[in-house]
CSV table of C-alpha atoms in Angstrom, one decimal:
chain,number,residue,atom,x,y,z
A,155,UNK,CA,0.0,0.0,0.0
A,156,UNK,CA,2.7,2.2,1.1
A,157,UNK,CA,4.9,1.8,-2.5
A,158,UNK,CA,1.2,2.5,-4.0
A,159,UNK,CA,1.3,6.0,-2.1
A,160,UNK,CA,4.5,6.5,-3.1
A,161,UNK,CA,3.6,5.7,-7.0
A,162,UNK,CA,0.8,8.0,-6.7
A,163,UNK,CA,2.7,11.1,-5.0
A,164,UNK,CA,5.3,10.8,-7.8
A,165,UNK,CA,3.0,10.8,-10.5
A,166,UNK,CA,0.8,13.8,-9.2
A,167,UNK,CA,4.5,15.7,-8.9
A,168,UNK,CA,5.2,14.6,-12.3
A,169,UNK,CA,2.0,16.2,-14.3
A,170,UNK,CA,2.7,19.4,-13.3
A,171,UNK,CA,5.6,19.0,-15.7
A,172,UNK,CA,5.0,20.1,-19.4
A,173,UNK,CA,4.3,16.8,-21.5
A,174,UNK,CA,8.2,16.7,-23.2
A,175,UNK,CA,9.7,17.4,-19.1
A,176,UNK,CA,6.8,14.7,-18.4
A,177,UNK,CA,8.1,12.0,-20.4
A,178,UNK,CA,11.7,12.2,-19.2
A,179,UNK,CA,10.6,11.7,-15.8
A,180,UNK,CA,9.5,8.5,-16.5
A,181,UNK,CA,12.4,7.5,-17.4
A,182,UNK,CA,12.8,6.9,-13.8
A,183,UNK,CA,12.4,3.3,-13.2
A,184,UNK,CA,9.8,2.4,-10.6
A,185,UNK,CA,11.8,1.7,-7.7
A,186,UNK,CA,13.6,5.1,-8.4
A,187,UNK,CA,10.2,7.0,-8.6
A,188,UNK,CA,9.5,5.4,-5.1
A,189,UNK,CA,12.8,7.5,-3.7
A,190,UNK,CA,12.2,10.2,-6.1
A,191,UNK,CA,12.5,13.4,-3.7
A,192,UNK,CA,12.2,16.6,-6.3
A,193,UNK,CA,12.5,17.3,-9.4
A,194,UNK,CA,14.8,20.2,-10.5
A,195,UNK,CA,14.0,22.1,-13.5
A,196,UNK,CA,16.1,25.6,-14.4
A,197,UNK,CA,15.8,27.1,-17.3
A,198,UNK,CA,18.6,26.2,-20.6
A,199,UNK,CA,20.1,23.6,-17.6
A,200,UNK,CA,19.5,19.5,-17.3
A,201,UNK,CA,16.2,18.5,-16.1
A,202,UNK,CA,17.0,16.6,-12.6
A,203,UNK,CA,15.7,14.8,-9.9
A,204,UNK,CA,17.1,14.0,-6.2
A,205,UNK,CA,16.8,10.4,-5.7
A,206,UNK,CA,18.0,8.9,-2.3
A,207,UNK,CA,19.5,12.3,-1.8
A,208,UNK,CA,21.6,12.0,-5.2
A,209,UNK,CA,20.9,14.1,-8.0
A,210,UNK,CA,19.8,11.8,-11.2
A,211,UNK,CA,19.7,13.2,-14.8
A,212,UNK,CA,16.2,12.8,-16.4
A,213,UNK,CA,16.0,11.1,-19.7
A,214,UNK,CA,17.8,8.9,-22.2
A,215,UNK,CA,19.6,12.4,-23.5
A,216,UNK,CA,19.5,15.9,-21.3
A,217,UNK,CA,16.3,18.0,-21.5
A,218,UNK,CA,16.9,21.7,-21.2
A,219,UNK,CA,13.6,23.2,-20.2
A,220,UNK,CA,12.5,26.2,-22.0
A,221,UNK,CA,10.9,29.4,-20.1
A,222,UNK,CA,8.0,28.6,-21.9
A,223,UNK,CA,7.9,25.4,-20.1
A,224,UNK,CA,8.8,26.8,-17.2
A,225,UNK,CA,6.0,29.5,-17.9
A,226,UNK,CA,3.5,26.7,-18.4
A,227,UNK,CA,4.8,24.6,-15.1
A,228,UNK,CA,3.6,27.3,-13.1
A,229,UNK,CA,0.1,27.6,-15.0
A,230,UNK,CA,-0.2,24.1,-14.3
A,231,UNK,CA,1.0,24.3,-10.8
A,232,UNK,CA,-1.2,27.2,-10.1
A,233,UNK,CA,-4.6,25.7,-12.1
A,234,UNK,CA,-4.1,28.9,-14.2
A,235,UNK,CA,-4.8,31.1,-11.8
A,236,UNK,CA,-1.8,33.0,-10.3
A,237,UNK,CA,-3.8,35.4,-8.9
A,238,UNK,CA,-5.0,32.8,-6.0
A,239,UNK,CA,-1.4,31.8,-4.9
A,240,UNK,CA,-0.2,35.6,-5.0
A,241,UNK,CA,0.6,35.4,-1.0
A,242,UNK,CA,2.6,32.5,-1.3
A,243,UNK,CA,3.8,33.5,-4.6
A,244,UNK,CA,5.2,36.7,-2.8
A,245,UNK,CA,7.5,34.7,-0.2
A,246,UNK,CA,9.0,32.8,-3.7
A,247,UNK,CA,7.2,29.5,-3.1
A,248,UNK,CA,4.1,27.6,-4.1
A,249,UNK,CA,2.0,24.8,-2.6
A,250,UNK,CA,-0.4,22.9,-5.1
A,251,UNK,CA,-3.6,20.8,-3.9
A,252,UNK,CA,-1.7,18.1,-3.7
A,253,UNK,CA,0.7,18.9,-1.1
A,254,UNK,CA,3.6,19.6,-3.7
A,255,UNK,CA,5.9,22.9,-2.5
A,256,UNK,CA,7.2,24.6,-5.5
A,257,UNK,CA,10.4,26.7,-4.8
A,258,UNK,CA,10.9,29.1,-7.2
A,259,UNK,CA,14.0,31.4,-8.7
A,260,UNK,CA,14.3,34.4,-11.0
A,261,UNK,CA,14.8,38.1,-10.9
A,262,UNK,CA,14.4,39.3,-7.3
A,263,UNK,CA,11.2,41.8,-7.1
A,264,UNK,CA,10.9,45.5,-7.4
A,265,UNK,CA,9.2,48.3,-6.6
A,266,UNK,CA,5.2,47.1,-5.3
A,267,UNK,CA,5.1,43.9,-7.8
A,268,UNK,CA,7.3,42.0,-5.0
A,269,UNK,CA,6.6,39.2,-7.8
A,270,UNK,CA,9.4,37.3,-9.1
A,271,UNK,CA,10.1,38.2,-12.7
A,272,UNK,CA,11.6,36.3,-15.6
A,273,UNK,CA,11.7,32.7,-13.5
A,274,UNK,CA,14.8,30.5,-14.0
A,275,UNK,CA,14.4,27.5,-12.0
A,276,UNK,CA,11.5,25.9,-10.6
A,277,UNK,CA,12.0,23.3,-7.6
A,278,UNK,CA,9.3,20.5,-7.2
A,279,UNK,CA,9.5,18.8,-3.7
A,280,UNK,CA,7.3,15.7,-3.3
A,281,UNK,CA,5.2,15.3,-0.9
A,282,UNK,CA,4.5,12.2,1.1
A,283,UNK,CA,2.8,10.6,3.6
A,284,UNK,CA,4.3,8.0,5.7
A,285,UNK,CA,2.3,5.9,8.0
A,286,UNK,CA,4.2,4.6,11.1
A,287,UNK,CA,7.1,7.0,10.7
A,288,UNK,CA,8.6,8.2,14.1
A,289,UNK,CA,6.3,5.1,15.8
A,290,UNK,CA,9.5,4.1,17.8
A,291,UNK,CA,10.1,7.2,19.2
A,292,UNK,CA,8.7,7.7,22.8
A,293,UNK,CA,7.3,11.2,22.8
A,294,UNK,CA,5.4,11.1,26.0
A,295,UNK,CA,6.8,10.5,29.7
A,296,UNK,CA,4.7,10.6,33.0
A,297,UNK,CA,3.8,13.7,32.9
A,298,UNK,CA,2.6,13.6,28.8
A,299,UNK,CA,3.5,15.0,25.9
A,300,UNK,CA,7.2,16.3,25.7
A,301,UNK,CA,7.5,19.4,23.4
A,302,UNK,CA,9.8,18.1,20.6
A,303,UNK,CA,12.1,20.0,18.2
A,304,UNK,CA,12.7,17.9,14.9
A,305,UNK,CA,16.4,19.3,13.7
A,306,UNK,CA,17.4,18.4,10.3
A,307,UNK,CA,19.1,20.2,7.1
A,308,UNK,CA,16.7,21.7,4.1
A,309,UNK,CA,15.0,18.3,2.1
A,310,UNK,CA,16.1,15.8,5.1
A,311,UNK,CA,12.2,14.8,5.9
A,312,UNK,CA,11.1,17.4,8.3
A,313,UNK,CA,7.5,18.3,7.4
A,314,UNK,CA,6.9,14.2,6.4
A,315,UNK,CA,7.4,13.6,10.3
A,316,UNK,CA,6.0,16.3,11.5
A,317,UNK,CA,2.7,15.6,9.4
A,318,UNK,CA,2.8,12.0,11.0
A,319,UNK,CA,3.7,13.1,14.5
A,320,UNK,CA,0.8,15.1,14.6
A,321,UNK,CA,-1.9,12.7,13.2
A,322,UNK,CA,-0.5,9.8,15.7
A,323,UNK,CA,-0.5,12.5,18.9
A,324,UNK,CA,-4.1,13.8,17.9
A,325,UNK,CA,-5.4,10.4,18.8
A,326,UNK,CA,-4.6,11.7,22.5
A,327,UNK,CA,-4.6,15.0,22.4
A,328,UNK,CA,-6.1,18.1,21.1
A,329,UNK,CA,-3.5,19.2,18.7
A,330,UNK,CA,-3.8,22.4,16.4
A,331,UNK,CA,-1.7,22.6,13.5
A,332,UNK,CA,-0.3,26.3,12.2
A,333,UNK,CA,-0.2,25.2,8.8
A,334,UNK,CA,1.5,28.6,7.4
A,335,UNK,CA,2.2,27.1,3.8
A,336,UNK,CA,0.0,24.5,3.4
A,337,UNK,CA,2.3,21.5,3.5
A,338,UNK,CA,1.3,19.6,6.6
A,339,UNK,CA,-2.2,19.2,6.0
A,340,UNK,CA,-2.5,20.5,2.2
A,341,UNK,CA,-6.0,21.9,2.8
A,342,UNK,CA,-8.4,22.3,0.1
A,343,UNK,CA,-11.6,23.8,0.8
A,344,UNK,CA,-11.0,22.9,4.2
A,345,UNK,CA,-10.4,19.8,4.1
A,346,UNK,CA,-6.8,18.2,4.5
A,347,UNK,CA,-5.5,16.1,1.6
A,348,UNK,CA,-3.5,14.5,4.0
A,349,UNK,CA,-4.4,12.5,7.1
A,350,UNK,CA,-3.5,14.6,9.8
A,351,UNK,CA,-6.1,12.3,12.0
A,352,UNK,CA,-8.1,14.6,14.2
A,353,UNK,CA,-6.1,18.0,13.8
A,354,UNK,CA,-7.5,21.4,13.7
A,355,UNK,CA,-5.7,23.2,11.1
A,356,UNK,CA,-5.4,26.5,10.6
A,357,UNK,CA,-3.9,27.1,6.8
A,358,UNK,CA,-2.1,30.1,5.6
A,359,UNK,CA,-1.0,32.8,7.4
A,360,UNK,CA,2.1,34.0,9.3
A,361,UNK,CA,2.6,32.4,12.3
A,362,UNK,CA,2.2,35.6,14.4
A,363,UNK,CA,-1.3,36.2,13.8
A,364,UNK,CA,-2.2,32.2,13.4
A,365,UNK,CA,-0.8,30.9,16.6
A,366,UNK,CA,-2.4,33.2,18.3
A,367,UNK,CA,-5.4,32.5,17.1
A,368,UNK,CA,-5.2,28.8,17.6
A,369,UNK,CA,-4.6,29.6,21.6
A,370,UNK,CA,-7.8,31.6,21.8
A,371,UNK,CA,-10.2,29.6,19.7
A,372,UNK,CA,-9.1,25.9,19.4
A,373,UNK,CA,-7.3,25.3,23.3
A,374,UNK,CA,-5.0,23.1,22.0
A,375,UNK,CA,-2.8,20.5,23.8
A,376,UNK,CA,-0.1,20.3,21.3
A,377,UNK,CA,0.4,23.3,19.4
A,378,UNK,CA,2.6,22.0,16.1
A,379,UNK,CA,4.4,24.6,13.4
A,380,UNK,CA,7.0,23.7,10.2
A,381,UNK,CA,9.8,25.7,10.0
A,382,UNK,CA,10.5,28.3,12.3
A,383,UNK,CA,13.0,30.6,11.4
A,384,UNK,CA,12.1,34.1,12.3
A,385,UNK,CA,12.5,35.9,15.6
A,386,UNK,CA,8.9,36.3,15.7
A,387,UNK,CA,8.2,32.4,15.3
A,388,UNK,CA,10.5,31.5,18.3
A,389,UNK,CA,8.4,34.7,20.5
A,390,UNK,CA,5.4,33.0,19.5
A,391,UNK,CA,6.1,29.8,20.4
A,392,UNK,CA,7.6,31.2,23.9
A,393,UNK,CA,4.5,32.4,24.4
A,394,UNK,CA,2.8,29.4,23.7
A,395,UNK,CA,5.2,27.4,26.6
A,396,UNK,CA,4.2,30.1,28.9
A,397,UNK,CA,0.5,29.1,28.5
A,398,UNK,CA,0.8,25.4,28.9
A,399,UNK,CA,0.7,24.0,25.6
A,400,UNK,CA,2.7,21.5,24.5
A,401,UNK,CA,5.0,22.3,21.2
A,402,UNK,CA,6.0,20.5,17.8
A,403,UNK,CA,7.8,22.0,15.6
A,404,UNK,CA,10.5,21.8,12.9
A,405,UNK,CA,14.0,24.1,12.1
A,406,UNK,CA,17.2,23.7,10.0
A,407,UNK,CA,19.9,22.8,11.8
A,408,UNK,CA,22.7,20.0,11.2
A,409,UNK,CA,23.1,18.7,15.4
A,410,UNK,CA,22.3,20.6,18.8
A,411,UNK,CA,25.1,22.4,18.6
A,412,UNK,CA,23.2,24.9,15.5
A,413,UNK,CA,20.3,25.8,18.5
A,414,UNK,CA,23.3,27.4,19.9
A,415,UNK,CA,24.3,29.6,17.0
A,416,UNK,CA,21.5,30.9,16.4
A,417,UNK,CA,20.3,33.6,18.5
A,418,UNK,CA,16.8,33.1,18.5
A,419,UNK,CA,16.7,29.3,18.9
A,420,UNK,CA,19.1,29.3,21.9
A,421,UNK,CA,16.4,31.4,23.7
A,422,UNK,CA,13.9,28.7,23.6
A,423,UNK,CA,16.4,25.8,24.4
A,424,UNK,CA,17.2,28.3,26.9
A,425,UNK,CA,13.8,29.1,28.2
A,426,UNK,CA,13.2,25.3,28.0
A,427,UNK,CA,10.2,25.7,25.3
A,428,UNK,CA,11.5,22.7,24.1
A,429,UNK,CA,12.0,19.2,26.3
A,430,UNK,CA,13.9,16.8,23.6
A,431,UNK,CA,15.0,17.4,20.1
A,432,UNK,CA,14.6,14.7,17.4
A,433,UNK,CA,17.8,14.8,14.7
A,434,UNK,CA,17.1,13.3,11.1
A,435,UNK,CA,20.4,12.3,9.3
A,436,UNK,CA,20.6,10.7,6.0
A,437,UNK,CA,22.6,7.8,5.6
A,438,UNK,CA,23.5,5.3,3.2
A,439,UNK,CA,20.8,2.8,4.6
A,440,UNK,CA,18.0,5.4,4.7
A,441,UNK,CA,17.2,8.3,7.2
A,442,UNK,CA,17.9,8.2,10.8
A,443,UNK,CA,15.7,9.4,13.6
A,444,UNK,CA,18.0,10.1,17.3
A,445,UNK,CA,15.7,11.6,19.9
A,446,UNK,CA,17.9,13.6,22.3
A,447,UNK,CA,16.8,15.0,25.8
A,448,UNK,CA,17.5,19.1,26.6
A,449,UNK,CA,18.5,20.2,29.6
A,450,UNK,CA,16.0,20.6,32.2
A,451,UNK,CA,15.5,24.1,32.6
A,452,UNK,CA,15.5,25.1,36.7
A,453,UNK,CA,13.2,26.8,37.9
């Protein structure tokens, strides 16, 4: 069933690709397609594809996409209506219904457009779900729920846990997810296209004004964020701790030792926002999941 997800993520990735880009995906043999992570496309440059966290070149001879085909990716990508993703759009990335985030590069805005213009490289990251994943990992003690930091570079698997994290805790607890671009969840219409099990989710939005608004309306348990990078995210989620609620969340970062460079991170660790950190490292068998306890914070 799970390879069958799998099939299915990579071929909903793959449409959004212009019939000739389309075709040299599948060039892919299946069980490639089953690790298939992203595909690259930039403009005059190979078409690619990060398999297993190696970069693969698509086709029997290399494809150079065309900015017309890179024009009509992000029709596709957008349903033909750009208009509707102009928020995301705005902070250079793009989620479709089917969970797919769509980095994208060009000319940096100006003036009041603060569109990208004249796009060379388009970035497809596949989204999956992953039943069982993080099962092993013992998230609640005695007193319940721990508030976890998942720590891993860019493309290492962050939001896949986090998504399944959240649907496995919300069978115990009343978790509220700050879904500020779309990707844990992928709601459409309001309704997830993932299972997130018995979530609220709140979708779009910056995470100043969402989490906030979660804490007054939803009373959540677990209150659980991707990527937080700002100084504003790491204020948020203090004040979050300072109410009670539990906290899941996701950052870049290589080891513990990155919570320390970074000014705002070491505040929470710090603060003790955060109870045990959960490390994703990619290695030649597969990823690896270390959960690592943080100090205890004294009162």
């Amino acid at each position: 069933m799970q390879n069958t997800d799998f099939l299915k993520s990579f071929h909903t990735a793959a449409q959004l690709l212009p019939e000739r880009l389309w075709r040299a995906a599948y060039s892919l043999k299946e069980q490639e397609r089953l690790q298939c992570e992203e595909f690259r496309v930039r403009q005059g440059r190979p078409l690619a594809a990060t398999v297993a966290g190696k970069t693969v070149l698509l086709g029997d001879v290399p494809v150079l996409p065309t900015k017309e085909e890179l024009d009509e990716l992000l029709a596709r990508a957008t349903e033909c209506s750009v208009h509707t993703y102009l928020e995301q759009l705005w902070q250079g990335f793009l989620t479709t219904r089917h969970g797919h985030r769509l980095g994208l590069c060009g000319q940096a805005p100006e003036g009041e457009s603060r569109l990208l213009r004249g796009l060379s490289s388009i970035n497809i990251r596949i989204a999956r779900q992953v039943p069982g994943l993080g099962g092993e990992l013992p998230l609640c003690g005695e007193e319940g729920f721990r508030s976890t930091l998942i720590l891993a570079p860019p493309g290492a698997g962050k939001t896949t846990l986090l998504r399944e994290l959240c649907r496995r805790l919300s069978a115990d607890f009343r978790v509220a997810v700050a879904d500020e671009r779309y990707e844990i969840a992928a709601c459409a219409g309001g309704v997830p296209r993932f299972s997130v099990g018995s979530c609220d989710v709140l979708s779009g939005g910056q995470k100043r004004e969402t989490i906030p608004m979660l804490l007054r309306s939803m009373s959540p348990q677990i209150l659980a964020v991707d990527e937080i990078t700002r100084q504003e995210d790491c204020d948020c989620l203090l004040d979050c701790a300072a109410c009670g609620c539990g906290l899941l969340a996701t950052a870049h970062g290589s080891g513990l030792s990155d919570l320390q460079r970074r000014p705002a991170y070491r505040r929470l660790v710090e603060c003790g926002a955060f109870r045990q950190v959960i490390l994703i490292r990619q290695t030649a068998a597969g990823r690896e999941y270390t959960l690592l306890p943080l100090p205890e914070v004294s009162a």
